[in-house]
């Protein structure tokens, strides 16, 4: 029996939680951050469930650990955790990590103004703007993103047959847009979006083999992106992203936004350099942009940028006590 202690900085990015573990994280094996992710999933998933699930976390909880970089061109490595698992990349998480790490002096970028991050999905550059001793905004240059499958057929009991695209932006996202049977996410309660998202995710994982062309360990859909008309002035579109058993992202979802930028660019709906302001279910905004075109294996791809902000909310010392029947958390 042991008590494991984790020192955390808690915060949020545009409304979605970020729990940055600054002490107590495990030593990981692996030559790359992608290999470290696999090692964490094999040996330490109990830390993720203990810190993310109830009673220490909740459905939306999301977090990260910092490690020395495995790459020469990065300042620091990041490992992402959330209720759905250990992600290759997390956009809102990265904006929160960068903000809290800089404000607490945990990292010193080699080049002031940009923090280069070694993530399991690849290098992510985070440009930041300071306002006094606070980080006012962070702009990520995310991993190459691409439209993976277009016009995929799927079925959800309350909606009937759907046609959707699946795009990659650090995670794979089915993107559900207006069509017969589905008009707008505003027509559904959060609980309905969650239930439909789970069913759609299960359907897609049963019927399609969804695998990153360059990394077979990035596979399957664990999220689902419902779209709708925005409510706020300046927004281009709204979205609600499902993850885990019952989470709806309170931020506009950084990897989901990157996936949507790639999808829209591939369909000729978004030009290089044009802003796409993505609005979340609570009205917060990320500014997305296609920086340039590239390729990922055989797929035409883009390099996306996503801008948002985060706030530090407090210190949290969390105990995982083996004597507690709920030491590894639970989901309802
Ligand atoms: O911001 O990339 C993101 C994200 C993934 C899951 C929740 N948020």
CSV table of N, CA and C and ligand atoms in Angstrom, one decimal, residues 16 82 87 90-92 173 223 243 249 251 253-255, ligand 1:
chain,number,residue,atom,x,y,z
A,16,UNK,N,-12.1,25.0,-20.9
A,16,UNK,CA,-11.9,23.6,-20.6
A,16,UNK,C,-10.7,23.3,-19.7
A,82,UNK,N,-6.3,12.6,-20.7
A,82,UNK,CA,-7.6,13.1,-20.5
A,82,UNK,C,-8.5,11.9,-20.2
A,87,UNK,N,-3.6,11.1,-25.2
A,87,UNK,CA,-3.7,11.6,-26.6
A,87,UNK,C,-2.4,11.9,-27.3
A,90,UNK,N,-3.0,17.5,-27.9
A,90,UNK,CA,-4.2,18.2,-27.4
A,90,UNK,C,-4.0,19.7,-27.5
A,91,UNK,N,-4.8,20.4,-28.3
A,91,UNK,CA,-4.7,21.8,-28.5
A,91,UNK,C,-4.9,22.7,-27.3
A,92,UNK,N,-6.1,22.5,-26.7
A,92,UNK,CA,-6.4,23.3,-25.5
A,92,UNK,C,-5.5,23.0,-24.4
A,173,UNK,N,-11.0,13.2,-36.2
A,173,UNK,CA,-12.3,13.7,-35.9
A,173,UNK,C,-13.3,13.4,-37.0
A,223,UNK,N,-13.0,10.9,-30.5
A,223,UNK,CA,-13.8,12.1,-30.4
A,223,UNK,C,-14.9,12.2,-31.4
A,243,UNK,N,-15.7,13.7,-26.0
A,243,UNK,CA,-14.5,12.8,-25.7
A,243,UNK,C,-14.8,12.1,-24.4
A,249,UNK,N,-16.2,19.2,-24.9
A,249,UNK,CA,-15.2,20.2,-24.8
A,249,UNK,C,-15.8,21.6,-24.5
A,251,UNK,N,-13.8,24.2,-24.6
A,251,UNK,CA,-13.1,25.1,-25.5
A,251,UNK,C,-13.5,24.7,-26.9
A,253,UNK,N,-11.7,23.3,-29.0
A,253,UNK,CA,-10.9,22.1,-29.3
A,253,UNK,C,-9.8,22.4,-30.4
A,254,UNK,N,-8.6,22.4,-29.9
A,254,UNK,CA,-7.5,22.8,-30.8
A,254,UNK,C,-7.2,21.7,-31.9
A,255,UNK,N,-7.2,20.4,-31.6
A,255,UNK,CA,-6.9,19.4,-32.6
A,255,UNK,C,-8.2,19.3,-33.5
B,1,LIG,O1,-8.2,21.0,-27.7
B,1,LIG,O2,-7.3,19.4,-28.9
B,1,LIG,C1,-8.0,19.8,-28.0
B,1,LIG,C2,-8.8,18.8,-27.3
B,1,LIG,C3,-8.9,17.4,-27.5
B,1,LIG,C4,-9.8,16.9,-26.6
B,1,LIG,C5,-10.3,17.9,-25.8
B,1,LIG,N1,-9.7,19.1,-26.3
